[in-house]
């Protein structure tokens, strides 16, 4: 007989499937069957005292992946464990850490978590284990919130230090002489949530690990690295790139799980011609309401603080009708005080809170108990994050339901139409490039401050001596015989942001009432978002840019009630410097290589909120930007386009639509943000831009009067590249298969923001043209 909660979950699922206006095209349900689990005994080498602690907690045997990982670590191997949320990865590194201090009280361990909240949660779990061991361990978090008065004691007494990459980078490594006890006796380094360290952040992390290992060698220690990751396609490769050591991969999950229903909900179309769907926020509210009315405990994830607060307001209005209901619905995000966050976590664990709406702050392994249902208000950007969020329900082997409500973005539309992405092996690749020259040089400066470099050393794969000589010529380092010393005032780590390549930010100054700084914008985004007359958005407030001071990196703004937002028009030109690899076909050529990117913001459009109607435009002449990067590109052969019986202008629009969609599909495949990739379209014959949205009337007419052979470039948006383009080249045909699928699955008539973008002229059908061109490219029969 079905228990009451199982009945309520299936009843809620039926109600979601029969919502008004919803049919089979809007909803897909995937059932993941329960798994009884695979188990193993505690490894013989694990200290009896540690075994007893866990047995006293009721853990008589380990999941198979836990037993394998602990054995590998005790054998002296670096390990990465890649299993789903709630599979007990924490037990692995806690057990071996406790084993180390049990055998040798001088042994030290360093835990690295991507967020302060997660380190605090893990500290609570370690406190519980310490209590079972007789309160004999020194356990401390060390982050920006740690009082100055306690820092000296922590440096001397801590056997287990919990921190984050930011604090390690700027607060521990530069002051290693104060951490002698830690570095002389460092046994284990734990890197939790490894899948977060991709792209720029991961490239910085690789260099921070180089600096950490360099200091450890100086003090005579050689720590073992233990890493945990969500499910991605290359956890072993990513781990080896970050720590530059051989790593044992354990990715067969032995943890039991209950039945889980995954619901992929695509809001119904309300305007078929424009491809406009019902608001995903409204649908998420509706779905969460159904789950709550069925007595289920629900967590809803939103991708921004604004949407989080909006959904909290909606659900409170719906369900907190009187005083006794107050507090049943709560929000949770960065910016809440720690005390409030702990209160909400406790309320979820004990069942006093029925629903919480959160940003990604609750995505990681913070203990919030066993929830029944998860709602995702839009795709979070990666499949790994989606699984992390869905995994918050049914964490303790119970039946659960997860609902992904898609937005109208091309990425969301692709994901919601491909549920197989979630049931097969993860297609996402974690890519880093610690040898990105811009990032590498910054960390070489940091490392030189920490310890002088000697000629025999290596730091990455680049020629270290050349870089040191360059820094010495610029009087940043001083060379004395075969050593290089730091010479400048202050320490360089303070000036290096590990979330971006450059730390050259623009400051946003609000002039509405006096002058006050309200935000910082990174250099790469500033020209497109802070140009003169731009509408700058901050926490749903609108500001118009009155003055853009490029030289002093400032933008002066004033509050506005404008009913439109602005979209910058950027002219991009690509110069190919070197071709690393190429693949020739009958209808296309694929390339991967070094490129020089020239870009300039030349104007902007004013688009109305909600309708995206173009209500105005303006010309701009901002400084041209140049960047050396890497790119993947395709040349579509002229003879193929000759067979397409449409006007030259329609062909141009179709190609730019394909490029628009390619960029979004590539972001899905790379597990990165869309803004991490740039896109440009040029004529391979004349090497001129052929984007009808940036070309003037004369340029467009010139293109229409002759044949052209388009190049579509997808390039890394960071100087010197992060390694994205190589992956795209390897999966080039797959990209176009997915682009074709996305166009076919879109319900619009002529093109919309969810596929190839809206047509420039109402008479054009760039969607059909794009579909036809890709079908020919792939030798498919168009129908």
XYZ file of C-alpha atoms in Angstrom:
783
model
C 0.000 0.000 0.000
C 1.293 3.469 -0.914
C 2.149 5.592 2.146
C 0.500 8.988 2.610
C 3.462 11.084 1.428
C 3.957 8.961 -1.701
C 0.258 9.414 -2.488
C 0.519 13.203 -2.030
C 3.567 13.398 -4.330
C 1.792 11.463 -7.099
C -1.380 13.547 -6.604
C 0.649 16.768 -6.929
C 2.328 15.408 -10.053
C -1.074 14.705 -11.593
C -2.296 18.233 -10.753
C 0.797 19.828 -12.309
C 0.296 17.765 -15.482
C -3.339 18.862 -15.827
C -2.908 22.607 -15.283
C -5.056 24.748 -17.583
C -3.395 25.349 -20.936
C -0.837 22.607 -20.379
C -0.571 19.651 -22.747
C 1.926 16.916 -23.541
C 4.152 19.383 -25.398
C 4.661 21.426 -22.227
C 5.579 18.733 -19.752
C 7.843 15.697 -19.684
C 8.185 13.422 -16.661
C 11.197 11.189 -16.077
C 11.119 8.643 -13.256
C 14.403 7.601 -11.653
C 13.857 4.268 -9.906
C 14.941 3.596 -6.366
C 18.343 2.014 -5.729
C 18.985 -0.142 -2.679
C 22.654 0.826 -2.519
C 26.010 -0.978 -2.489
C 27.994 -1.245 0.722
C 31.491 -2.054 1.949
C 33.289 -2.608 5.234
C 35.415 0.004 6.988
C 38.976 -0.211 5.594
C 41.302 -2.168 7.859
C 43.782 0.741 7.999
C 41.230 3.176 9.447
C 41.842 3.819 13.156
C 39.521 1.834 15.453
C 38.627 4.994 17.367
C 37.323 6.608 14.171
C 35.339 3.496 13.216
C 33.772 3.511 16.675
C 32.729 7.175 16.354
C 30.795 6.439 13.161
C 29.364 3.186 14.492
C 28.057 5.138 17.495
C 26.270 7.360 14.971
C 24.551 4.234 13.596
C 26.782 3.810 10.534
C 27.685 0.098 10.695
C 28.934 -0.093 7.123
C 29.994 2.355 4.416
C 28.635 2.999 0.969
C 30.914 1.295 -1.566
C 32.353 4.579 -2.910
C 33.115 5.749 0.645
C 35.035 2.564 1.438
C 36.992 2.749 -1.850
C 37.896 6.415 -1.426
C 39.041 6.059 2.198
C 41.192 3.089 1.208
C 42.809 5.052 -1.638
C 43.592 8.009 0.649
C 45.039 5.786 3.387
C 47.219 4.191 0.677
C 48.646 7.662 -0.024
C 46.799 8.531 -3.252
C 45.172 11.811 -4.291
C 41.441 11.167 -4.806
C 38.441 12.818 -6.462
C 34.975 11.448 -5.660
C 32.285 12.356 -8.194
C 28.880 11.203 -6.950
C 25.467 12.913 -6.576
C 24.267 15.192 -3.788
C 23.595 13.459 -0.451
C 25.801 10.463 -1.249
C 27.995 10.896 1.835
C 31.127 12.475 0.345
C 31.706 14.481 3.542
C 32.214 11.301 5.569
C 35.196 10.360 3.382
C 37.356 13.370 4.137
C 36.203 13.700 7.748
C 37.071 10.056 8.462
C 40.636 10.252 7.125
C 41.212 13.632 8.802
C 40.133 12.212 12.164
C 42.300 9.156 11.489
C 45.338 11.428 10.946
C 44.944 13.422 14.177
C 44.172 10.240 16.139
C 47.493 8.753 15.082
C 49.469 12.018 15.249
C 48.018 15.037 17.108
C 50.457 17.329 15.267
C 48.890 16.420 11.874
C 47.009 19.259 10.178
C 44.249 19.392 7.562
C 43.020 22.266 5.397
C 39.398 22.270 4.194
C 38.508 24.514 1.216
C 34.852 25.303 0.538
C 33.580 27.703 -2.155
C 31.325 29.580 0.323
C 31.524 30.714 3.944
C 28.060 29.269 4.665
C 29.162 25.794 3.611
C 32.293 25.917 5.787
C 30.148 26.918 8.794
C 27.789 24.003 8.129
C 30.671 21.543 7.878
C 32.171 22.934 11.086
C 28.927 22.060 12.897
C 29.244 18.462 11.695
C 32.888 18.295 12.796
C 31.914 19.652 16.227
C 29.480 16.745 16.574
C 32.196 14.222 15.662
C 34.651 15.940 18.006
C 32.159 15.609 20.856
C 32.005 11.862 20.254
C 35.830 11.801 20.393
C 35.979 13.619 23.718
C 36.383 17.240 22.536
C 40.094 16.874 21.935
C 40.412 18.405 18.447
C 41.216 21.986 17.429
C 38.551 22.904 14.866
C 38.262 26.428 13.465
C 36.937 28.350 10.495
C 39.210 31.096 9.191
C 37.547 33.593 6.883
C 36.745 37.271 6.586
C 34.343 37.066 9.549
C 36.964 35.641 11.931
C 37.676 38.246 14.662
C 41.225 39.643 14.676
C 41.470 38.814 18.386
C 41.168 35.059 17.756
C 43.279 34.731 14.605
C 46.615 34.262 16.383
C 45.204 31.484 18.577
C 43.722 29.742 15.529
C 47.059 29.810 13.702
C 48.757 28.083 16.636
C 46.097 25.627 17.829
C 44.035 24.601 14.785
C 44.412 20.983 13.712
C 41.639 21.349 11.132
C 41.240 24.727 9.396
C 38.098 25.394 7.354
C 38.394 28.259 4.885
C 37.741 29.253 1.267
C 39.936 29.950 -1.792
C 39.612 33.723 -1.344
C 41.021 33.620 2.202
C 43.722 31.117 1.260
C 44.768 33.373 -1.634
C 44.897 36.688 0.215
C 44.887 35.894 3.929
C 46.905 32.700 4.499
C 49.483 32.126 1.745
C 50.899 35.706 1.824
C 51.316 35.339 5.612
C 52.607 31.769 5.668
C 55.279 32.584 8.267
C 52.436 32.966 10.779
C 51.130 29.518 9.822
C 54.284 27.460 10.367
C 52.431 24.794 12.407
C 49.955 24.286 9.586
C 52.393 24.117 6.683
C 55.037 21.990 8.440
C 52.463 19.331 9.339
C 49.908 19.570 6.535
C 48.628 16.041 5.901
C 45.428 16.591 3.894
C 43.970 19.306 1.666
C 40.243 18.922 1.016
C 38.688 20.698 -1.995
C 34.912 20.429 -1.778
C 32.547 21.097 -4.715
C 35.360 20.777 -7.277
C 32.940 21.303 -10.186
C 32.654 24.960 -9.147
C 36.276 25.539 -10.098
C 35.951 25.889 -13.861
C 36.715 28.689 -16.308
C 38.397 31.764 -14.845
C 37.717 30.813 -11.210
C 39.178 27.338 -11.761
C 42.211 28.771 -13.576
C 42.927 30.998 -10.584
C 42.369 27.999 -8.287
C 44.998 25.991 -10.179
C 47.537 28.747 -9.539
C 46.566 29.035 -5.880
C 47.257 25.295 -5.573
C 50.683 25.833 -7.193
C 51.440 28.469 -4.573
C 50.154 26.239 -1.765
C 52.290 23.280 -2.867
C 55.327 25.559 -3.263
C 54.996 26.764 0.341
C 54.417 23.200 1.567
C 57.670 22.103 -0.124
C 59.466 24.983 1.600
C 58.261 23.728 4.989
C 58.880 20.065 4.155
C 55.313 18.769 3.829
C 53.634 16.944 0.932
C 49.871 16.850 1.517
C 47.389 14.428 -0.027
C 44.498 16.100 -1.879
C 40.955 14.817 -1.385
C 38.388 16.340 -3.754
C 34.632 15.961 -4.123
C 32.593 16.886 -7.171
C 29.067 16.776 -8.508
C 28.569 14.667 -11.617
C 30.399 16.141 -14.626
C 31.964 14.325 -17.575
C 35.639 14.897 -16.666
C 36.088 15.109 -12.863
C 39.406 13.224 -12.978
C 40.857 15.451 -15.683
C 39.667 18.608 -13.893
C 41.188 17.454 -10.594
C 44.528 16.683 -12.251
C 44.586 20.070 -13.989
C 43.959 21.908 -10.722
C 46.481 20.090 -8.489
C 48.866 18.902 -11.263
C 49.194 15.410 -9.799
C 47.901 11.947 -10.727
C 44.473 11.463 -9.158
C 42.385 8.332 -8.488
C 38.802 8.823 -9.715
C 35.902 7.203 -7.862
C 32.599 7.842 -9.616
C 30.420 4.773 -9.008
C 27.794 5.809 -6.479
C 26.908 3.268 -3.796
C 24.416 5.419 -1.848
C 20.776 4.272 -1.788
C 18.035 6.528 -3.140
C 14.268 6.548 -3.326
C 12.047 6.965 -6.379
C 12.395 10.437 -7.850
C 10.182 12.155 -10.419
C 11.851 14.796 -12.614
C 9.363 17.131 -14.273
C 10.491 19.308 -17.202
C 7.899 22.065 -17.491
C 7.928 24.403 -20.498
C 5.404 27.223 -19.917
C 2.702 27.392 -22.603
C 3.100 29.774 -25.541
C 0.915 32.876 -25.289
C 2.026 34.517 -28.562
C 2.978 31.983 -31.214
C 4.175 34.503 -33.796
C 6.709 36.049 -31.415
C 7.413 32.806 -29.516
C 6.469 34.419 -26.183
C 5.713 31.995 -23.355
C 3.934 32.487 -20.081
C 6.168 33.937 -17.337
C 8.304 31.231 -15.754
C 8.020 33.071 -12.418
C 4.215 32.830 -12.529
C 4.407 29.123 -13.420
C 6.948 28.433 -10.659
C 4.582 30.130 -8.191
C 1.713 27.962 -9.446
C 3.720 24.715 -9.240
C 5.058 25.498 -5.757
C 1.474 26.258 -4.695
C 0.248 22.842 -5.857
C 3.038 21.106 -3.931
C 2.340 23.127 -0.774
C -1.415 22.492 -0.912
C -0.618 18.791 -0.967
C 1.221 19.124 2.330
C 4.738 18.747 0.908
C 7.831 20.570 2.164
C 9.228 22.543 -0.761
C 12.398 24.392 -1.712
C 12.213 26.736 -4.706
C 15.409 27.980 -6.335
C 15.649 31.275 -8.226
C 18.651 32.555 -10.188
C 18.715 36.068 -8.750
C 18.057 37.826 -5.477
C 15.279 39.845 -7.093
C 13.315 36.795 -8.320
C 13.889 35.131 -4.936
C 12.247 38.012 -3.099
C 9.417 38.261 -5.656
C 8.566 34.562 -5.231
C 8.714 34.842 -1.439
C 6.211 37.713 -1.618
C 3.912 35.774 -3.973
C 3.927 32.608 -1.846
C 3.440 34.522 1.421
C 0.413 36.236 -0.147
C -0.922 32.838 -1.218
C -0.310 30.847 1.973
C 0.187 33.112 4.994
C -3.429 34.196 5.339
C -3.439 34.750 9.110
C -1.110 35.201 12.083
C -0.793 31.475 12.796
C 0.575 30.924 9.272
C 3.337 33.513 9.695
C 6.818 32.135 9.060
C 5.726 29.099 7.028
C 7.257 30.630 3.879
C 10.783 32.020 4.092
C 13.476 33.408 1.800
C 17.173 32.501 1.937
C 20.004 34.269 0.131
C 23.333 35.990 0.545
C 22.902 39.225 2.498
C 20.865 37.625 5.287
C 22.626 37.727 8.650
C 24.212 34.414 9.740
C 21.817 34.147 12.692
C 18.790 34.391 10.395
C 20.243 31.795 8.000
C 20.847 29.334 10.884
C 17.271 29.911 12.096
C 15.870 29.110 8.623
C 18.053 25.997 8.282
C 16.829 24.766 11.684
C 13.207 25.498 10.740
C 13.561 23.392 7.598
C 15.154 20.515 9.519
C 12.433 20.392 12.181
C 9.556 20.993 9.745
C 8.372 24.347 11.131
C 9.051 25.977 7.744
C 6.983 24.510 4.918
C 8.646 26.312 2.017
C 11.818 28.243 1.355
C 12.768 30.252 -1.728
C 16.533 30.451 -2.187
C 19.256 31.632 -4.510
C 22.141 29.212 -5.059
C 23.037 29.759 -1.369
C 21.266 26.479 -0.463
C 22.459 24.599 -3.538
C 25.553 23.244 -1.805
C 25.674 20.651 0.948
C 24.229 22.706 3.832
C 22.109 20.415 6.019
C 18.438 21.378 5.717
C 17.007 17.923 6.333
C 14.793 15.826 4.105
C 12.555 17.892 1.848
C 9.845 16.456 -0.400
C 9.997 18.643 -3.495
C 12.203 21.048 -5.413
C 11.109 23.719 -7.891
C 13.662 25.418 -10.139
C 12.496 28.799 -11.457
C 14.587 28.623 -14.672
C 17.619 26.525 -15.526
C 20.537 27.433 -13.209
C 23.167 27.381 -15.954
C 24.723 23.929 -15.608
C 23.435 20.388 -15.362
C 25.676 19.856 -12.325
C 23.930 22.730 -10.505
C 20.535 21.419 -11.590
C 21.296 18.041 -10.038
C 22.609 19.718 -6.895
C 19.333 21.610 -6.521
C 17.036 18.714 -7.386
C 19.067 16.569 -4.977
C 17.917 18.749 -2.061
C 14.632 16.818 -2.062
C 14.574 13.168 -1.051
C 18.084 13.444 0.388
C 17.451 10.591 2.799
C 16.204 7.933 0.373
C 12.529 9.000 0.403
C 10.334 9.475 -2.662
C 10.648 13.005 -4.052
C 9.776 15.291 -6.952
C 11.845 17.913 -8.771
C 10.319 20.408 -11.237
C 12.374 22.494 -13.671
C 10.328 25.423 -15.008
C 12.112 26.809 -18.051
C 12.380 30.429 -19.113
C 12.302 31.540 -22.771
C 16.106 31.724 -23.133
C 17.697 29.467 -25.776
C 19.627 27.578 -23.095
C 16.475 26.843 -21.060
C 14.568 25.812 -24.155
C 17.313 23.433 -25.232
C 17.527 21.826 -21.781
C 13.785 21.397 -21.267
C 13.534 19.599 -24.607
C 16.430 17.229 -23.846
C 15.657 15.399 -20.590
C 18.098 12.688 -21.688
C 20.854 15.075 -20.578
C 19.801 14.334 -17.025
C 19.495 10.571 -17.236
C 22.601 9.757 -19.265
C 26.239 10.523 -18.569
C 26.784 14.226 -17.951
C 27.830 15.991 -21.177
C 29.310 18.933 -19.276
C 33.048 19.464 -19.232
C 34.912 21.381 -16.535
C 37.681 23.350 -18.269
C 40.494 25.392 -16.754
C 43.660 26.980 -18.088
C 46.000 27.859 -15.193
C 48.627 28.848 -17.783
C 46.477 31.681 -19.122
C 49.244 34.286 -19.257
C 47.239 37.129 -17.693
C 46.239 34.956 -14.717
C 49.608 33.205 -14.446
C 51.641 36.424 -14.207
C 49.445 37.744 -11.382
C 50.008 34.576 -9.357
C 53.740 34.555 -10.101
C 53.810 38.012 -8.508
C 51.918 36.628 -5.496
C 54.277 33.640 -5.271
C 57.367 35.901 -5.473
C 56.035 37.939 -2.551
C 55.590 34.719 -0.556
C 59.013 33.222 -1.352
C 61.816 34.356 -3.718
C 62.003 32.387 -6.953
C 65.173 30.486 -7.838
C 66.284 29.653 -11.391
C 65.680 25.899 -11.101
C 62.000 26.309 -10.202
C 58.970 25.742 -12.405
C 55.525 27.320 -12.054
C 53.200 26.019 -14.743
C 54.259 25.087 -18.254
C 55.348 28.551 -19.451
C 59.010 29.638 -19.433
C 59.275 30.905 -15.853
C 62.651 32.627 -16.254
C 61.339 34.734 -19.160
C 58.392 35.889 -17.049
C 60.627 36.637 -14.049
C 63.021 38.619 -16.257
C 60.073 40.571 -17.687
C 58.877 41.440 -14.155
C 62.423 42.398 -13.160
C 62.739 44.701 -16.193
C 59.540 46.432 -15.033
C 60.978 46.772 -11.515
C 58.325 44.573 -9.937
C 60.971 41.993 -8.994
C 64.663 42.380 -8.238
C 67.137 39.802 -9.554
C 70.178 38.929 -7.489
C 72.267 36.132 -9.071
C 69.820 33.236 -9.572
C 67.071 34.571 -7.309
C 64.178 36.979 -7.916
C 62.759 39.016 -5.005
C 59.564 41.048 -4.613
C 60.353 44.770 -4.441
C 57.070 46.697 -4.389
C 55.158 48.029 -1.380
C 52.228 45.967 -0.101
C 51.350 42.449 -1.153
C 50.010 41.667 -4.626
C 47.265 39.182 -3.649
C 45.087 42.103 -2.522
C 44.979 43.416 -6.100
C 44.096 40.061 -7.724
C 40.413 39.116 -8.026
C 40.186 35.344 -8.449
C 36.772 35.561 -10.132
C 38.004 37.387 -13.219
C 41.060 37.806 -15.425
C 41.457 41.526 -14.824
C 40.838 43.466 -11.613
C 40.380 46.732 -13.571
C 36.798 47.594 -12.515
C 34.517 50.558 -13.141
C 32.835 52.211 -10.155
C 29.160 53.213 -10.466
C 28.403 56.508 -8.684
C 24.779 57.500 -8.002
C 24.161 61.280 -8.231
C 20.450 61.192 -7.310
C 21.060 62.523 -3.793
C 24.647 63.653 -3.456
C 27.214 61.130 -4.698
C 27.561 57.566 -3.444
C 29.120 54.415 -4.884
C 26.430 51.776 -5.511
C 28.228 49.102 -7.550
C 31.361 47.892 -9.312
C 31.337 46.507 -12.834
C 34.169 44.483 -14.344
C 35.994 46.041 -17.283
C 34.742 43.551 -19.888
C 31.087 44.371 -19.107
C 31.407 48.102 -18.419
C 31.502 49.370 -22.019
C 28.274 47.532 -22.865
C 26.359 48.321 -19.656
C 27.649 51.742 -18.541
C 27.989 53.652 -21.818
C 26.447 57.160 -22.023
C 22.600 57.040 -21.895
C 22.621 53.345 -20.898
C 19.939 52.175 -18.454
C 21.839 50.430 -15.647
C 19.812 47.958 -13.560
C 20.575 47.249 -9.880
C 18.194 45.226 -7.675
C 15.303 46.155 -10.049
C 16.089 49.893 -9.695
C 16.807 51.747 -12.960
C 19.558 54.314 -13.379
C 20.450 56.326 -16.491
C 24.169 56.861 -17.149
C 24.819 60.599 -17.346
C 28.595 60.533 -17.645
C 31.060 57.783 -18.551
C 34.597 58.581 -17.361
C 36.692 55.988 -19.182
C 40.075 57.271 -18.011
C 39.191 57.229 -14.302
C 37.007 54.106 -14.565
C 33.824 55.762 -13.269
C 30.217 55.960 -14.445
C 27.898 58.592 -12.977
C 24.213 57.635 -12.901
C 20.861 59.002 -11.731
C 17.659 57.134 -10.808
C 15.109 56.859 -13.598
C 11.562 55.614 -14.204
C 12.202 54.731 -17.843
C 9.927 52.015 -19.253
C 12.734 50.607 -21.395
C 16.167 49.052 -21.048
C 19.178 49.440 -23.330
C 21.067 46.863 -25.352
C 24.521 47.773 -26.655
C 25.429 47.197 -30.308
C 28.993 45.943 -30.580
C 31.054 45.731 -33.752
C 33.528 42.838 -33.600
C 36.325 41.965 -36.012
C 38.484 38.840 -35.802
C 42.039 38.387 -37.081
C 43.278 34.785 -37.181
C 46.835 34.526 -35.827
C 47.433 30.782 -35.866
C 45.446 27.633 -36.719
C 46.037 24.808 -34.221
C 43.795 22.244 -35.901
C 41.276 22.000 -38.721
C 38.700 19.621 -40.133
C 37.643 19.900 -43.774
C 34.225 18.871 -45.061
C 32.283 19.163 -48.298
C 30.053 21.957 -47.045
C 32.102 23.389 -44.198
C 35.541 23.740 -42.628
C 36.049 23.683 -38.837
C 39.008 25.435 -37.200
C 40.549 25.974 -33.787
C 43.281 28.512 -33.186
C 44.660 31.789 -31.858
C 42.779 34.963 -32.755
C 43.004 38.688 -32.139
C 39.624 40.207 -31.284
C 38.854 43.862 -32.039
C 35.580 45.082 -30.536
C 33.899 48.453 -30.253
C 30.537 49.552 -28.877
C 29.090 51.619 -31.742
C 25.527 52.197 -30.571
C 22.599 51.013 -28.502
C 18.927 50.122 -28.788
C 16.112 51.075 -26.419
C 13.823 48.094 -25.806
C 10.541 48.250 -23.886
C 10.160 46.058 -20.827
C 7.960 42.962 -21.318
C 7.397 43.418 -25.084
C 11.040 44.016 -26.178
C 9.682 46.542 -28.700
C 12.445 48.724 -30.179
C 11.556 52.305 -29.190
C 14.756 54.122 -30.076
C 18.459 53.956 -30.717
C 21.632 55.969 -30.390
C 25.138 56.111 -31.845
C 28.258 55.760 -29.708
C 31.973 55.991 -30.362
C 33.672 54.304 -27.405
C 37.348 53.252 -27.376
C 38.143 50.136 -29.385
C 39.163 47.123 -27.289
C 41.673 44.490 -28.374
C 42.241 41.026 -26.991
C 44.336 37.999 -27.862
C 42.268 34.850 -27.322
C 41.471 31.408 -28.732
C 38.487 30.551 -30.915
C 36.555 27.782 -32.630
C 35.083 28.747 -35.990
C 33.284 27.317 -38.974
C 33.446 28.441 -42.588
C 30.202 27.665 -44.419
C 31.107 27.071 -48.068
C 29.716 29.498 -50.625
C 28.423 26.716 -52.915
C 26.144 25.461 -50.127
C 24.545 28.877 -49.690
C 24.117 29.158 -53.467
C 21.665 26.245 -53.294
C 19.432 28.071 -50.798
C 16.748 29.851 -52.833
C 16.221 32.935 -50.662
C 17.512 36.487 -50.869
C 21.074 37.311 -49.846
C 19.777 39.469 -46.986
C 17.705 36.560 -45.634
C 20.784 34.342 -45.824
C 22.744 36.878 -43.784
C 20.007 37.042 -41.160
C 19.825 33.227 -41.010
C 23.602 32.971 -40.471
C 23.538 35.537 -37.666
C 20.600 33.658 -36.122
C 22.605 30.423 -36.230
C 25.538 32.206 -34.575
C 23.254 33.582 -31.844
C 21.926 30.103 -31.032
C 25.380 28.462 -31.320
C 26.699 30.698 -28.558
C 23.955 29.587 -26.168
C 24.248 25.894 -27.055
C 28.027 26.021 -26.582
C 27.541 27.535 -23.117
C 25.411 24.515 -22.147
C 28.034 22.080 -23.398
C 30.910 23.901 -21.676
C 29.208 24.379 -18.292
C 29.892 28.102 -18.478
C 27.982 31.365 -18.587
C 26.901 32.680 -22.010
C 28.948 35.840 -21.383
C 32.103 33.665 -21.102
C 31.856 33.224 -24.881
C 31.982 35.856 -27.594
C 30.495 35.459 -31.061
C 31.283 37.140 -34.365
C 30.248 36.592 -37.988
C 32.484 37.648 -40.889
C 32.786 37.084 -44.601
C 35.660 34.672 -45.250
C 36.324 36.283 -48.642
C 36.587 39.942 -47.645
C 37.086 39.473 -43.861
C 34.340 42.029 -43.153
C 31.584 41.870 -40.551
C 28.284 40.592 -41.994
C 26.008 41.094 -39.011
C 22.897 42.946 -40.233
C 22.273 44.202 -36.715
C 25.568 46.160 -36.702
C 26.219 46.831 -40.395
C 24.992 50.098 -41.876
C 22.708 50.277 -44.930
C 25.585 50.634 -47.464
C 27.519 47.678 -46.041
C 24.404 45.512 -46.164
C 23.728 46.435 -49.794
C 27.323 45.574 -50.764
C 26.923 42.153 -49.196
C 23.616 41.545 -50.924
C 25.085 42.311 -54.371
C 27.731 39.580 -54.245
C 28.385 36.089 -52.986
C 29.810 35.577 -49.526
C 31.260 32.727 -47.474
C 30.519 33.249 -43.779
C 32.793 32.472 -40.859
C 31.088 32.024 -37.479
C 33.536 32.506 -34.596
C 32.914 31.420 -31.001
C 35.796 32.751 -28.921
C 36.817 32.762 -25.260
C 35.833 36.119 -23.751
C 39.028 36.228 -21.695
C 42.542 37.301 -22.703
C 44.649 34.344 -23.869
C 41.696 31.955 -23.594
C 40.571 29.496 -20.946
C 40.487 26.339 -23.089
C 36.855 26.428 -24.241
C 37.551 26.572 -27.969
C 39.469 23.282 -28.047
C 36.467 21.419 -26.591
C 34.127 23.053 -29.095
C 36.354 22.028 -32.004
C 36.337 18.422 -30.762
C 32.521 18.459 -30.588
C 31.843 20.619 -33.639
C 29.336 18.350 -35.415
C 27.514 17.744 -32.122
C 27.064 21.525 -31.746
C 25.211 21.766 -35.051
C 23.099 18.685 -34.256
C 21.978 20.428 -31.079
C 21.393 23.764 -32.842
C 19.162 21.986 -35.367
C 17.238 20.245 -32.560
C 16.737 23.561 -30.754
C 15.292 25.199 -33.884
C 12.986 22.229 -34.564
C 11.714 22.176 -30.970
C 10.924 25.893 -30.808
C 7.212 26.592 -31.321
C 7.610 30.112 -32.796
C 6.827 30.773 -36.451
C 9.650 32.951 -37.825
C 12.277 33.174 -35.092
C 12.274 34.382 -31.495
C 14.681 34.978 -28.568
C 14.377 31.273 -27.664
C 15.937 30.063 -30.926
C 17.581 32.170 -33.676
C 16.436 35.547 -32.392
C 13.542 37.671 -33.676
C 13.540 38.545 -37.411
C 14.691 42.051 -38.308
C 11.841 42.495 -40.789
C 8.359 41.076 -40.208
C 8.301 39.576 -43.712
C 11.415 37.422 -43.129
C 11.434 33.835 -41.879
C 14.981 33.436 -40.636
C 14.003 30.385 -38.585
C 13.160 28.273 -41.640
C 16.203 29.606 -43.482
C 18.525 28.745 -40.586
C 17.004 25.285 -40.273
C 17.410 24.671 -44.010
C 21.076 25.783 -44.022
C 22.009 23.565 -41.053
C 20.130 20.608 -42.564
C 22.215 21.005 -45.742
C 25.352 21.408 -43.656
C 24.678 18.082 -41.927
C 23.447 16.412 -45.136
C 19.963 16.043 -43.705
C 16.719 15.963 -45.678
C 14.834 19.143 -44.806
C 11.189 18.695 -43.941
